[in-house]
PDB file of C-alpha atoms in Angstrom:
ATOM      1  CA  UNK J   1       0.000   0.000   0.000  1.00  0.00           C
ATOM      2  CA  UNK J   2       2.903   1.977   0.556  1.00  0.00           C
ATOM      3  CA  UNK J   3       4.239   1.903  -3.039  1.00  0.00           C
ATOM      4  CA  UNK J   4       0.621   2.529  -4.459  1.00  0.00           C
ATOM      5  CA  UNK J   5       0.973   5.991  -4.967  1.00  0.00           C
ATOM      6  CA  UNK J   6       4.228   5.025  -6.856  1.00  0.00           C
ATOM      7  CA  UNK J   7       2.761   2.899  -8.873  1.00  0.00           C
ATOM      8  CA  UNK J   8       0.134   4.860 -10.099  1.00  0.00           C
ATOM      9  CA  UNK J   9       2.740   7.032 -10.993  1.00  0.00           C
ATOM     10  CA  UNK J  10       4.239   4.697 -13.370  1.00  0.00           C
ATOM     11  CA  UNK J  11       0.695   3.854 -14.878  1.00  0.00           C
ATOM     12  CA  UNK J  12       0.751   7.750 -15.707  1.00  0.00           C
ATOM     13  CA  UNK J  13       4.297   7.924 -16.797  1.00  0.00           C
ATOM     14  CA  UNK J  14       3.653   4.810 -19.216  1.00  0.00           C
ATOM     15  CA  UNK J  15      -0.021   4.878 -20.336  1.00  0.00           C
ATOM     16  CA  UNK J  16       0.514   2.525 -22.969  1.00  0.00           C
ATOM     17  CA  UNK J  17       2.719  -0.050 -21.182  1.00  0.00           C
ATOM     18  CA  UNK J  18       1.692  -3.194 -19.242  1.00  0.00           C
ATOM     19  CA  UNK J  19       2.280  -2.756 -15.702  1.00  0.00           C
ATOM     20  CA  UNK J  20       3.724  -6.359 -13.706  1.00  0.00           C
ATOM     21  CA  UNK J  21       3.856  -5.716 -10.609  1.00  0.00           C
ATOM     22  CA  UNK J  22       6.552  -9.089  -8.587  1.00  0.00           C
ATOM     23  CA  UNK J  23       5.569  -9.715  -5.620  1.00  0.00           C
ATOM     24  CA  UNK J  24       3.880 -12.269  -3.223  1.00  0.00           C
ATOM     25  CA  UNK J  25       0.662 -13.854  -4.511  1.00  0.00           C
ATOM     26  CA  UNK J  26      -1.110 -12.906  -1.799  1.00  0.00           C
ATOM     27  CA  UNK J  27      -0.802  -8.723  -2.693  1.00  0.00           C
ATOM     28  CA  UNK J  28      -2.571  -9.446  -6.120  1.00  0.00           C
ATOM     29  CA  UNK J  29      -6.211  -8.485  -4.964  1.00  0.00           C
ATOM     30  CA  UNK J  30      -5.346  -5.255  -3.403  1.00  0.00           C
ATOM     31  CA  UNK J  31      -2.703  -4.640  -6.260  1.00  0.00           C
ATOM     32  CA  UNK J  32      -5.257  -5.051  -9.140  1.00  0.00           C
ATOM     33  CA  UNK J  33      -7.994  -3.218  -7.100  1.00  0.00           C
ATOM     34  CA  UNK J  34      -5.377  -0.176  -6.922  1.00  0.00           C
ATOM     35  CA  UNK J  35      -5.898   0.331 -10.910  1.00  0.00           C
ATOM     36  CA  UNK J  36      -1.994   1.054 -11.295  1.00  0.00           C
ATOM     37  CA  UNK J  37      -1.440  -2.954 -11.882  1.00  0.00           C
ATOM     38  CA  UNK J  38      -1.708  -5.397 -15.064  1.00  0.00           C
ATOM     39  CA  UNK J  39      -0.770  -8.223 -13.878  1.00  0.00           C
ATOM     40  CA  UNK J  40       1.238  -9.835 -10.448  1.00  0.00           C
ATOM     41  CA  UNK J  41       3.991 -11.822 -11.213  1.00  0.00           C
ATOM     42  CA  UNK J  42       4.154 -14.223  -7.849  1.00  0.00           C
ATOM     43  CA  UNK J  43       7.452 -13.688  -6.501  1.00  0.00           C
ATOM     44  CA  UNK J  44       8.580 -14.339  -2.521  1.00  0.00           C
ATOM     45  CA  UNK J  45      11.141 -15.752  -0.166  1.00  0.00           C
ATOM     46  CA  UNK J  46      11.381 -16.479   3.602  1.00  0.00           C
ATOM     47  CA  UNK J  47      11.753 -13.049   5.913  1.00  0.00           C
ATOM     48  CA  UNK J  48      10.800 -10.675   3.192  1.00  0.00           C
ATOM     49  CA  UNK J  49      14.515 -11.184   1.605  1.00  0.00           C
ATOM     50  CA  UNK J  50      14.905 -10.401  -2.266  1.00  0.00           C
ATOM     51  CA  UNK J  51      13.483 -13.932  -4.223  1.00  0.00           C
ATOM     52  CA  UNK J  52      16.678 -15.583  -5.697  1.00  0.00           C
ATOM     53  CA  UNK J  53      14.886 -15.346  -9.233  1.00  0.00           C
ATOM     54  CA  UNK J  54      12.093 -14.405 -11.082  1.00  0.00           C
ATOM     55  CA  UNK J  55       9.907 -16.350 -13.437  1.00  0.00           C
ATOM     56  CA  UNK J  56      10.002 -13.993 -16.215  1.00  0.00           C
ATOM     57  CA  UNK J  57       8.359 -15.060 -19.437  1.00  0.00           C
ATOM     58  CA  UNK J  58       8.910 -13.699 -23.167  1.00  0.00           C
ATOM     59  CA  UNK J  59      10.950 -10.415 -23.923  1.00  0.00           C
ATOM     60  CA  UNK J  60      13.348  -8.264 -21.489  1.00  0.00           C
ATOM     61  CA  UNK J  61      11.137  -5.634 -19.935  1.00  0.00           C
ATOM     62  CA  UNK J  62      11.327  -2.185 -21.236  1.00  0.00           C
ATOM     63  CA  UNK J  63      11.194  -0.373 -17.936  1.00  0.00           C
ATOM     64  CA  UNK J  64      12.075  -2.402 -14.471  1.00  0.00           C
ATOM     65  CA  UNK J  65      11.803  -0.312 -11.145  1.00  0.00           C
ATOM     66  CA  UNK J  66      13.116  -1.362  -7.881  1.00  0.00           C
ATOM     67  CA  UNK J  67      10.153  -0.649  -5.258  1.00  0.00           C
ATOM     68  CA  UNK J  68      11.798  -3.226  -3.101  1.00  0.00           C
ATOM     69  CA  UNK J  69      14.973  -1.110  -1.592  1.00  0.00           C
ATOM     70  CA  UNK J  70      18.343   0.105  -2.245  1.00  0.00           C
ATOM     71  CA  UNK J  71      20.528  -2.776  -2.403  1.00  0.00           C
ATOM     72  CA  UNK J  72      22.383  -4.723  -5.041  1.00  0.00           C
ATOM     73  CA  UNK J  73      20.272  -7.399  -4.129  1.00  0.00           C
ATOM     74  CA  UNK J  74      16.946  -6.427  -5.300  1.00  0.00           C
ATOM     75  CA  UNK J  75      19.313  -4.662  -8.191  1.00  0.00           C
ATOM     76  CA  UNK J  76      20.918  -7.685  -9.711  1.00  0.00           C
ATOM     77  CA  UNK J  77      17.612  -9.487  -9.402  1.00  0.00           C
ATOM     78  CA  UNK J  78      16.062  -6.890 -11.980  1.00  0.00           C
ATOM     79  CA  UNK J  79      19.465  -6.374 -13.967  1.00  0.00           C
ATOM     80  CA  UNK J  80      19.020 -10.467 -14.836  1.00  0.00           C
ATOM     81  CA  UNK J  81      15.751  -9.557 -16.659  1.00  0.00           C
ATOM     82  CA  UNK J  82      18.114  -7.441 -19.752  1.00  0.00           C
ATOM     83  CA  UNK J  83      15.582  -4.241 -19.117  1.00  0.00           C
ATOM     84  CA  UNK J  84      15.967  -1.387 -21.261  1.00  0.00           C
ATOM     85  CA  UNK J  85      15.715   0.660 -18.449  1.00  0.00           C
ATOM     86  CA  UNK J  86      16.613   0.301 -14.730  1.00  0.00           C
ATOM     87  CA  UNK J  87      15.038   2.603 -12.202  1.00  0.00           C
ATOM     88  CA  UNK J  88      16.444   2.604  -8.836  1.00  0.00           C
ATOM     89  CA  UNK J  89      18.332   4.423  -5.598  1.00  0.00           C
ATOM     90  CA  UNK J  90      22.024   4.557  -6.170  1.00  0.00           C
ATOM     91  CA  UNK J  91      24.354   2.030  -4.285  1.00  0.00           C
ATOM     92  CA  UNK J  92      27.623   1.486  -3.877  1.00  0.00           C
ATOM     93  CA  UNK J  93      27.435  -2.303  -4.696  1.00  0.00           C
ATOM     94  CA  UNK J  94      25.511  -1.386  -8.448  1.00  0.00           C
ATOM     95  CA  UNK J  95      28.248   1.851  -9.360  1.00  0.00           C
ATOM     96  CA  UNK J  96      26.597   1.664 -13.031  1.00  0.00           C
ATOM     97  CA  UNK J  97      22.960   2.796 -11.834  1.00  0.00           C
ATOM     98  CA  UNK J  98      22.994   6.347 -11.607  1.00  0.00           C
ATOM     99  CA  UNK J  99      20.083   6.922  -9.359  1.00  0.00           C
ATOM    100  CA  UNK J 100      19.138   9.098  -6.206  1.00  0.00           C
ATOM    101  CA  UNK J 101      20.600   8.806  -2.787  1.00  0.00           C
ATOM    102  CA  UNK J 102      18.848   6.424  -0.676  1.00  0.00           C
ATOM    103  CA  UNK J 103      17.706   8.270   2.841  1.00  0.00           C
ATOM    104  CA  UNK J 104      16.868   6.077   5.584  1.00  0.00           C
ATOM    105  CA  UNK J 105      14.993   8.781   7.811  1.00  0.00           C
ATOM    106  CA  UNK J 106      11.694   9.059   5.132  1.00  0.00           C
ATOM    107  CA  UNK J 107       8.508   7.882   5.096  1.00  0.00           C
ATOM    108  CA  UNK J 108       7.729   4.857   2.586  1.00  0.00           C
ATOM    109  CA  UNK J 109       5.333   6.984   0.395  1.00  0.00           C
ATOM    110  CA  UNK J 110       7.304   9.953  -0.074  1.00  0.00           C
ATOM    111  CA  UNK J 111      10.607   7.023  -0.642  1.00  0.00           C
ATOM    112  CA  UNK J 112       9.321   5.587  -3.828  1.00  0.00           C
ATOM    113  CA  UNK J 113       7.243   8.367  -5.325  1.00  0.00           C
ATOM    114  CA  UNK J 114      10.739  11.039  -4.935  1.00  0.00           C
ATOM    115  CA  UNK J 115      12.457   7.676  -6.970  1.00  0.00           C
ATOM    116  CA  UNK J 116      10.320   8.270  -9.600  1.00  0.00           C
ATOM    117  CA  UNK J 117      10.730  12.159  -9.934  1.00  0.00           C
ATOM    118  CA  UNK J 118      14.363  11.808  -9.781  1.00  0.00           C
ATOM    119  CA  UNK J 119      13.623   9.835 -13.122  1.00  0.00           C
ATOM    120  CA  UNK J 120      11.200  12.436 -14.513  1.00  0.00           C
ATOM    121  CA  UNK J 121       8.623  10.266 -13.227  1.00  0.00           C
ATOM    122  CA  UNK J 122       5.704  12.799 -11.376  1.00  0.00           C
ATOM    123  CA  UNK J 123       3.752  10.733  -8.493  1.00  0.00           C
ATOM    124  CA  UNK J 124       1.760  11.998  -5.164  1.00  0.00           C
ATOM    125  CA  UNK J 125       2.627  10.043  -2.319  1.00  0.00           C
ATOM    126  CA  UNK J 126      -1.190  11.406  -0.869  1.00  0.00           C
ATOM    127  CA  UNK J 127      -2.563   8.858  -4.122  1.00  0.00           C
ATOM    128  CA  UNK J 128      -3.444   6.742  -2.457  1.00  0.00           C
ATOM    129  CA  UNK J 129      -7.543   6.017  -2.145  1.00  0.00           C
ATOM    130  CA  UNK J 130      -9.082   3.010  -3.283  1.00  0.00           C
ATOM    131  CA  UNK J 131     -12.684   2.422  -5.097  1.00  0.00           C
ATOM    132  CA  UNK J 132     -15.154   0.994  -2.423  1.00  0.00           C
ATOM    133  CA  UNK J 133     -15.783  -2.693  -3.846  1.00  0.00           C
ATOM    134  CA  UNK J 134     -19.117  -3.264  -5.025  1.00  0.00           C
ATOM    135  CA  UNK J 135     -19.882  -5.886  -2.256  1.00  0.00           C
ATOM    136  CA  UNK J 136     -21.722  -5.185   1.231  1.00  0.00           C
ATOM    137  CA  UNK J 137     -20.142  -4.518   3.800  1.00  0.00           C
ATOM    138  CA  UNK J 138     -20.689  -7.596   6.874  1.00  0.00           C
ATOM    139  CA  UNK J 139     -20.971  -5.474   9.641  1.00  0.00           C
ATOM    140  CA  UNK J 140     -21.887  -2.011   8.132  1.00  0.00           C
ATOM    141  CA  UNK J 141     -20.823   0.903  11.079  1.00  0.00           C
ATOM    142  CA  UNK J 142     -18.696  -1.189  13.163  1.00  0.00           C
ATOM    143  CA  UNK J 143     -15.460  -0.212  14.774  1.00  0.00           C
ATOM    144  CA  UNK J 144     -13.099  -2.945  13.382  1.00  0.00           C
ATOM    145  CA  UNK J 145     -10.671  -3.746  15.637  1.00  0.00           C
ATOM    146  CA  UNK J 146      -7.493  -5.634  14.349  1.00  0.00           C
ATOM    147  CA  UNK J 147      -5.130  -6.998  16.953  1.00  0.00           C
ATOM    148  CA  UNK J 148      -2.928  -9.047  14.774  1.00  0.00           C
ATOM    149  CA  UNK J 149       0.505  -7.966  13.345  1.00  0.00           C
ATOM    150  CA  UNK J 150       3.191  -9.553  11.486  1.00  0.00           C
ATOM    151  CA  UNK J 151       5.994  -9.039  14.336  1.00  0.00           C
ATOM    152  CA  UNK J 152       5.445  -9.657  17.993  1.00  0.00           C
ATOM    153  CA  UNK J 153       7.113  -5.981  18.387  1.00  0.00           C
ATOM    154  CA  UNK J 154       3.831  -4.621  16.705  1.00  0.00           C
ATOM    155  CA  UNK J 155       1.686  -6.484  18.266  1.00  0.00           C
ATOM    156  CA  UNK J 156      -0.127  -4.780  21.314  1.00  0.00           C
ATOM    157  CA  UNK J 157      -1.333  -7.047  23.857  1.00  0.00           C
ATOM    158  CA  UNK J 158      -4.690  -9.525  23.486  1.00  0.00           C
ATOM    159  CA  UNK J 159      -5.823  -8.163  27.060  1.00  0.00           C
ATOM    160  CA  UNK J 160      -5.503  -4.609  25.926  1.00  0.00           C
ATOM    161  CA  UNK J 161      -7.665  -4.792  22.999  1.00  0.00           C
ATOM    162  CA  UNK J 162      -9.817  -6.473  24.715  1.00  0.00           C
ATOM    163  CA  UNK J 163     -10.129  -3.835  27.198  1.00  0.00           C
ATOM    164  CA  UNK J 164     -10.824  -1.337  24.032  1.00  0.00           C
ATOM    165  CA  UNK J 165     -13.545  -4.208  22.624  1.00  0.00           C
ATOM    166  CA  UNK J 166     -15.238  -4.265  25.979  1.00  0.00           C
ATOM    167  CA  UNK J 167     -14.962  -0.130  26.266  1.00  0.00           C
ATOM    168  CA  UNK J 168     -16.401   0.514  23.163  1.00  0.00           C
ATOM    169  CA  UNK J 169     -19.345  -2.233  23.624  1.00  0.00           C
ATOM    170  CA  UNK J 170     -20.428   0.109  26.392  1.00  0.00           C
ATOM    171  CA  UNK J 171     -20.565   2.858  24.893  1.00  0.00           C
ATOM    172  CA  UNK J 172     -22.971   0.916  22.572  1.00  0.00           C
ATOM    173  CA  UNK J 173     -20.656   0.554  19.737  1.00  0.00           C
ATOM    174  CA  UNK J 174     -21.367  -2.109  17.001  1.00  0.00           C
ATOM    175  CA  UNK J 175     -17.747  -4.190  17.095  1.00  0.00           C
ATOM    176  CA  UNK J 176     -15.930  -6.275  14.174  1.00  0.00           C
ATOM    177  CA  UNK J 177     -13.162  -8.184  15.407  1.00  0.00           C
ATOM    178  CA  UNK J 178     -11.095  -9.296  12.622  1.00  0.00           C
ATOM    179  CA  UNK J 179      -7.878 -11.799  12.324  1.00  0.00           C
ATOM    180  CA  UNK J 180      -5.577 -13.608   9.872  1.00  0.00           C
ATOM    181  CA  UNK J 181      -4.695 -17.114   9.339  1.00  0.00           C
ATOM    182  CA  UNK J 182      -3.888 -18.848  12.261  1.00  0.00           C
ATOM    183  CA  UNK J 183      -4.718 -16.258  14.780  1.00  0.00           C
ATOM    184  CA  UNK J 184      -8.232 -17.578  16.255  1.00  0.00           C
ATOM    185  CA  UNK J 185      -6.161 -18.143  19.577  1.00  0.00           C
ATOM    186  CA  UNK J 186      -5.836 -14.319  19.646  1.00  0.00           C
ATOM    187  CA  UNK J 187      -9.134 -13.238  18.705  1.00  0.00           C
ATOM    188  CA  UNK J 188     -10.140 -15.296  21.515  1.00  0.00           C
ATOM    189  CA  UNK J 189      -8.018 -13.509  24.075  1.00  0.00           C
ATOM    190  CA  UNK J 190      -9.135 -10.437  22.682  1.00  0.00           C
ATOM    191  CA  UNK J 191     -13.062 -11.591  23.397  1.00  0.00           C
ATOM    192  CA  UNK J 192     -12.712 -12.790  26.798  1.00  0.00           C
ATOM    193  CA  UNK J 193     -15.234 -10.933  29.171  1.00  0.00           C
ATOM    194  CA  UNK J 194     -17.036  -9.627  26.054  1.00  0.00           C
ATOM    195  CA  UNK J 195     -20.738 -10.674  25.986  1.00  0.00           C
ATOM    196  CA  UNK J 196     -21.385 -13.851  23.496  1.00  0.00           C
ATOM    197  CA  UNK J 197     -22.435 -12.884  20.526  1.00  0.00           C
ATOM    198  CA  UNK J 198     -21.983  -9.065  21.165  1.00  0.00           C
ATOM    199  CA  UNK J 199     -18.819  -8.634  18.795  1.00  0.00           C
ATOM    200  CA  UNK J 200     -19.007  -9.452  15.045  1.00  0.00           C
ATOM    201  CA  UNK J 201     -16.040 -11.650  14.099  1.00  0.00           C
ATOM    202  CA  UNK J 202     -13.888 -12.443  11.203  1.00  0.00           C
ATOM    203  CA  UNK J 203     -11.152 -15.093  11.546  1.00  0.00           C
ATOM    204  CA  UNK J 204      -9.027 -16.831   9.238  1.00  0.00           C
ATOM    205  CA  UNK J 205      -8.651 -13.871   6.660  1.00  0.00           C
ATOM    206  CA  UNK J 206     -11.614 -12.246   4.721  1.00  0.00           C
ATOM    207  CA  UNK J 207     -11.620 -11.939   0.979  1.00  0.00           C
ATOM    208  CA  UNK J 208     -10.472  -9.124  -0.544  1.00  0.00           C
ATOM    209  CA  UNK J 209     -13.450  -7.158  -1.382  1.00  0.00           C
ATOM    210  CA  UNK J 210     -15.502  -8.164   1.828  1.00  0.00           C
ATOM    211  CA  UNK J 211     -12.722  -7.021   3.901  1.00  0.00           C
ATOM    212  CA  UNK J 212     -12.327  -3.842   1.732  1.00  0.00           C
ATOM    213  CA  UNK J 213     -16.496  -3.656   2.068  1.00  0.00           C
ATOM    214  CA  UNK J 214     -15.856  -3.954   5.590  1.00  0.00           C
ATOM    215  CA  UNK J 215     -13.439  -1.366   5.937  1.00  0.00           C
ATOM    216  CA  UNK J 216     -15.478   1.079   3.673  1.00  0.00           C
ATOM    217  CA  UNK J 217     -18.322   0.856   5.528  1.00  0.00           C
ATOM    218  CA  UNK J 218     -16.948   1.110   9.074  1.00  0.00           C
ATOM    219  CA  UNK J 219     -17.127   3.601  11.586  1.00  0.00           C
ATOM    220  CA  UNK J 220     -13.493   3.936  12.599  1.00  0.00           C
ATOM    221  CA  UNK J 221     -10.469   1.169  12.078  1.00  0.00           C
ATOM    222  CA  UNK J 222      -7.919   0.836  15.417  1.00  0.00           C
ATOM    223  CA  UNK J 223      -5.159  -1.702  14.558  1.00  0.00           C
ATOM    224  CA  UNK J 224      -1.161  -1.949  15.027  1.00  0.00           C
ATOM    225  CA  UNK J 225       1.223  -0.866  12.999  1.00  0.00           C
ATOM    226  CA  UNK J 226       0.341  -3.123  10.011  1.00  0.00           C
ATOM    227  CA  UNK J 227      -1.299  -2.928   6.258  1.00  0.00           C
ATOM    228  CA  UNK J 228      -4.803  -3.288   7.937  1.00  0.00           C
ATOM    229  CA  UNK J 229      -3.877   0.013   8.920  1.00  0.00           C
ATOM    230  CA  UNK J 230      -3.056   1.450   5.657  1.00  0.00           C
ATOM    231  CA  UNK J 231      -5.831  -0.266   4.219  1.00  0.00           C
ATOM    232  CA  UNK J 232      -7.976   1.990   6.438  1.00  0.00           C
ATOM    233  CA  UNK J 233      -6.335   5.207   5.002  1.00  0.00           C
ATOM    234  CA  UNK J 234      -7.050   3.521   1.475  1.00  0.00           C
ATOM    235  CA  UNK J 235     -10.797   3.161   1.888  1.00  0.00           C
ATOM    236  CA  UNK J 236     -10.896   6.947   4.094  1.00  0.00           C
ATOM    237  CA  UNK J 237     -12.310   5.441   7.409  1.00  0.00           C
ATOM    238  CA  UNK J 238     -10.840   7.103  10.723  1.00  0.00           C
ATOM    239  CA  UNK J 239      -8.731   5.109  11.753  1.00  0.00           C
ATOM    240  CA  UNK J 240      -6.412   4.657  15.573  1.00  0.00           C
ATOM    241  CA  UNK J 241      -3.135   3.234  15.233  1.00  0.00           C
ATOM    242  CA  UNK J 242      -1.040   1.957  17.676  1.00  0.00           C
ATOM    243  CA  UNK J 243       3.100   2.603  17.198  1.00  0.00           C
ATOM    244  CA  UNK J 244       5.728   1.344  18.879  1.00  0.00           C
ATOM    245  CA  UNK J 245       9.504  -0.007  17.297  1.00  0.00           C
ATOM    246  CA  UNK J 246       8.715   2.303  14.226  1.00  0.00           C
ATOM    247  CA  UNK J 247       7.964   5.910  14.062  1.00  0.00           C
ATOM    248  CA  UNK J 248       4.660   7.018  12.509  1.00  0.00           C
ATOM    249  CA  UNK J 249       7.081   9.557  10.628  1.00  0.00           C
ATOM    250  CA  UNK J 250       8.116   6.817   8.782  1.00  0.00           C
ATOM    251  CA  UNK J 251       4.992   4.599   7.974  1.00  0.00           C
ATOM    252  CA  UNK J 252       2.443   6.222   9.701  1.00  0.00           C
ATOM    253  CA  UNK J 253      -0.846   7.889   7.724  1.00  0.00           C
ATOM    254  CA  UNK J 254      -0.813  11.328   5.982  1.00  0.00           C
ATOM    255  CA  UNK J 255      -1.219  14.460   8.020  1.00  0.00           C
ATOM    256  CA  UNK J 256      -4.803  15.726   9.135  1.00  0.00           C
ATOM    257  CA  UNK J 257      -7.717  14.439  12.207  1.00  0.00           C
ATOM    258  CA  UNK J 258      -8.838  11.467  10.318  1.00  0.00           C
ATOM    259  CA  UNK J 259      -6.484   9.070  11.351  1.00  0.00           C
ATOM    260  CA  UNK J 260      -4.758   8.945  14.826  1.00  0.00           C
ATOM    261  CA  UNK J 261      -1.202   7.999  15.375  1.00  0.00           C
ATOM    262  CA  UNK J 262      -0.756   6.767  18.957  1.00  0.00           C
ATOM    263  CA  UNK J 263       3.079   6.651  19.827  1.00  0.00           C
ATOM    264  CA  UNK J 264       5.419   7.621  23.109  1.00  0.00           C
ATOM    265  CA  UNK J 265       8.589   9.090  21.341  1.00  0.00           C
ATOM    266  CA  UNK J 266      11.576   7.109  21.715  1.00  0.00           C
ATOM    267  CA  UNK J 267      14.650   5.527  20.272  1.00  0.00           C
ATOM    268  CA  UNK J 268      13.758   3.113  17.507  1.00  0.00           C
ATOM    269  CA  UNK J 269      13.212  -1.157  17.974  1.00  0.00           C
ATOM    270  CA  UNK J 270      13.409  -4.011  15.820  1.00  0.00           C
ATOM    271  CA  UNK J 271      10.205  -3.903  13.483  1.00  0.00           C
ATOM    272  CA  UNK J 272      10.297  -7.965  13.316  1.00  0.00           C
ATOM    273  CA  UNK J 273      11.212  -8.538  17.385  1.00  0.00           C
ATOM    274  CA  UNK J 274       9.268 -11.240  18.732  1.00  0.00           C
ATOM    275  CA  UNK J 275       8.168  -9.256  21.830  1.00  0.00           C
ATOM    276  CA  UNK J 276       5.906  -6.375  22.252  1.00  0.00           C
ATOM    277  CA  UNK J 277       8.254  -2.964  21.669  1.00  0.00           C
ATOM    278  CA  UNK J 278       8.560  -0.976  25.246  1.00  0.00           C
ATOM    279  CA  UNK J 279       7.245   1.886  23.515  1.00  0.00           C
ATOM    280  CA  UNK J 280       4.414   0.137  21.881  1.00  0.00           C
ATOM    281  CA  UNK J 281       3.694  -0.606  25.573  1.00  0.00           C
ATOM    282  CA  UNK J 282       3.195   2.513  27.098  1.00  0.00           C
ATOM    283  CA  UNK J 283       0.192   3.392  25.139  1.00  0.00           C
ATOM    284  CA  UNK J 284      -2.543   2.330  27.465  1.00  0.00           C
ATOM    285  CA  UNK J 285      -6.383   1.082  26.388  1.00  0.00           C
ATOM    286  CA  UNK J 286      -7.870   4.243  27.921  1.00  0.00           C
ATOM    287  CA  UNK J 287      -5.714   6.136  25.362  1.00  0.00           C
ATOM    288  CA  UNK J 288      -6.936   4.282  22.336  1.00  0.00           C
ATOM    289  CA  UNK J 289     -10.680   5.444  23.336  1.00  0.00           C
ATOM    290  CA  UNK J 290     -10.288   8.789  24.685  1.00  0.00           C
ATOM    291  CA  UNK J 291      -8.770   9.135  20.623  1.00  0.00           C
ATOM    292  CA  UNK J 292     -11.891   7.248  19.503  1.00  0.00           C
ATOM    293  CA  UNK J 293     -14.363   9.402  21.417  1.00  0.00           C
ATOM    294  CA  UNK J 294     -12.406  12.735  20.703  1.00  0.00           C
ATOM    295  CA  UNK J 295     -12.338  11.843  16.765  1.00  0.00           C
ATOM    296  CA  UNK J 296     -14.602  14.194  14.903  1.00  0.00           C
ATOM    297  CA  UNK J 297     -15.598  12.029  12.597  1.00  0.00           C
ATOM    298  CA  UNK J 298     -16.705   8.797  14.542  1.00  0.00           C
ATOM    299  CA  UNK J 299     -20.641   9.030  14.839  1.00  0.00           C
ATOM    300  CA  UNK J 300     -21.697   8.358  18.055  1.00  0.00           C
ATOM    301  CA  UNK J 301     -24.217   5.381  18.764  1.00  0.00           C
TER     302      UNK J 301
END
């Protein structure tokens, strides 16, 4: 979601071209629904490292760009594919791509989209909306909460969301608990002391367009530090999310009331720690809903 405003730029740039976008099957839905994408071309490997090839078919590529970082990794990967053209940051592992300066202290969108400029390229990083799918939405005006994350240092604790689930059921919200693959176990945690069957929930991963329905037609999104949370930015829902090894400076949503960054300032953490960042910590359930309650655009029930 991060490179989506990139990517849009390239559809611009390149009206007439086919746009592949490589990378792991999963991303195709949202990628295709983003209207910047032809095709994905399925392409992964263990702990998000650079796939050790790609399974190119026909012709060299006219134009490859490196959305992935600024290494000679993700470089050499591309350079195998003969491009006519090789967009990416300058490194001093590729000498012979004459790119910009890579700059660790920037947010993702801004990264990718000042990539393309330096190549002529115009993109927004703020392009980043997505059309509402044409499906209904399974729990229409429900705060979603998402308590899953990739990395145990993102992911606040079960008994604090539930805290937030069981705050905003008295307040008479409508809930929607949602949850990946293999985290029912959470979800759980997250619905002990709530009243049966007072909290809508989705487990195992919804499809595409009935998660984007759900997200579209929600009230307000709170999740982690995770795509769920850029998906609510996508879709324009107010949104609370919860930072902690990462600073919202760097992945956190554009500027303005609708969505809430919670985060204590501190040094940085490990993105993919196994434990709960210290400063993901300190933000406190009572935090998350004084944001929800003071947003001015959550209707109240």
């Amino acid at each position: 979601m991060a490179g989506v405003p990139a990517l849009r730029g390239l559809r611009r740039g390149f009206p007439a071209y086919e746009i592949v976008l490589a990378a792991p099957e999963q991303l195709a839905a949202p990628a295709l629904a983003s209207g910047a994408v032809d095709r994905l071309l399925s392409a992964s490997a263990p702990g998000r490292a650079v796939p050790a090839g790609l399974d190119w078919q026909g012709p060299p590529p006219e134009v490859a760009v490196d959305l992935h970082g600024n290494g000679p990794a993700s470089h050499r990967l591309l350079q195998r594919l003969r491009p006519g053209r090789l967009l990416a940051f300058a490194h001093p592992g590729t000498p012979e791509i004459a790119g910009p300066a890579w700059t660790g202290d920037e947010h993702e969108r801004t990264r990718w989209c000042r990539l393309l400029e330096w190549y002529g390229i115009p993109a927004d990083p703020g392009d980043v909306r997505l059309p509402v799918p044409g499906v209904a939405s399974p729990a229409p005006g429900a705060v979603v909460v998402h308590p899953g994350a990739d990395s145990g240092s993102r992911r606040w604790p079960a008994e604090r969301y539930a805290s937030v689930v069981r705050g905003l059921l008295r307040r008479g919200h409508r809930v929607a608990l949602t949850g990946g693959p293999g985290e029912d176990e959470l979800l759980d945690r997250v619905l002990d002391g709530a009243p049966d069957g007072g909290v809508d929930v989705f487990r195992g991963g919804l499809p595409f367009d009935r998660l984007g329905a759900l997200f579209a037609g929600a009230a307000a999104v709170v999740s982690g530090d995770t795509g769920i949370a850029h998906l609510a930015v996508a879709y324009g829902v107010p949104s609370v999310t919860l930072f902690g090894p990462v600073s919202p400076r760097l992945w956190g949503p554009p500027p303005g009331t609708r969505h809430v960054a919670l985060w204590h300032p501190g040094p940085p953490g490990d993105p993919h720690g196994r434990e709960p960042d210290p400063q993901l910590l300190r933000i406190r359930p009572d935090e998350v809903l004084k944001a929800l309650s003071d947003h001015p655009e959550v209707a109240r029930p």
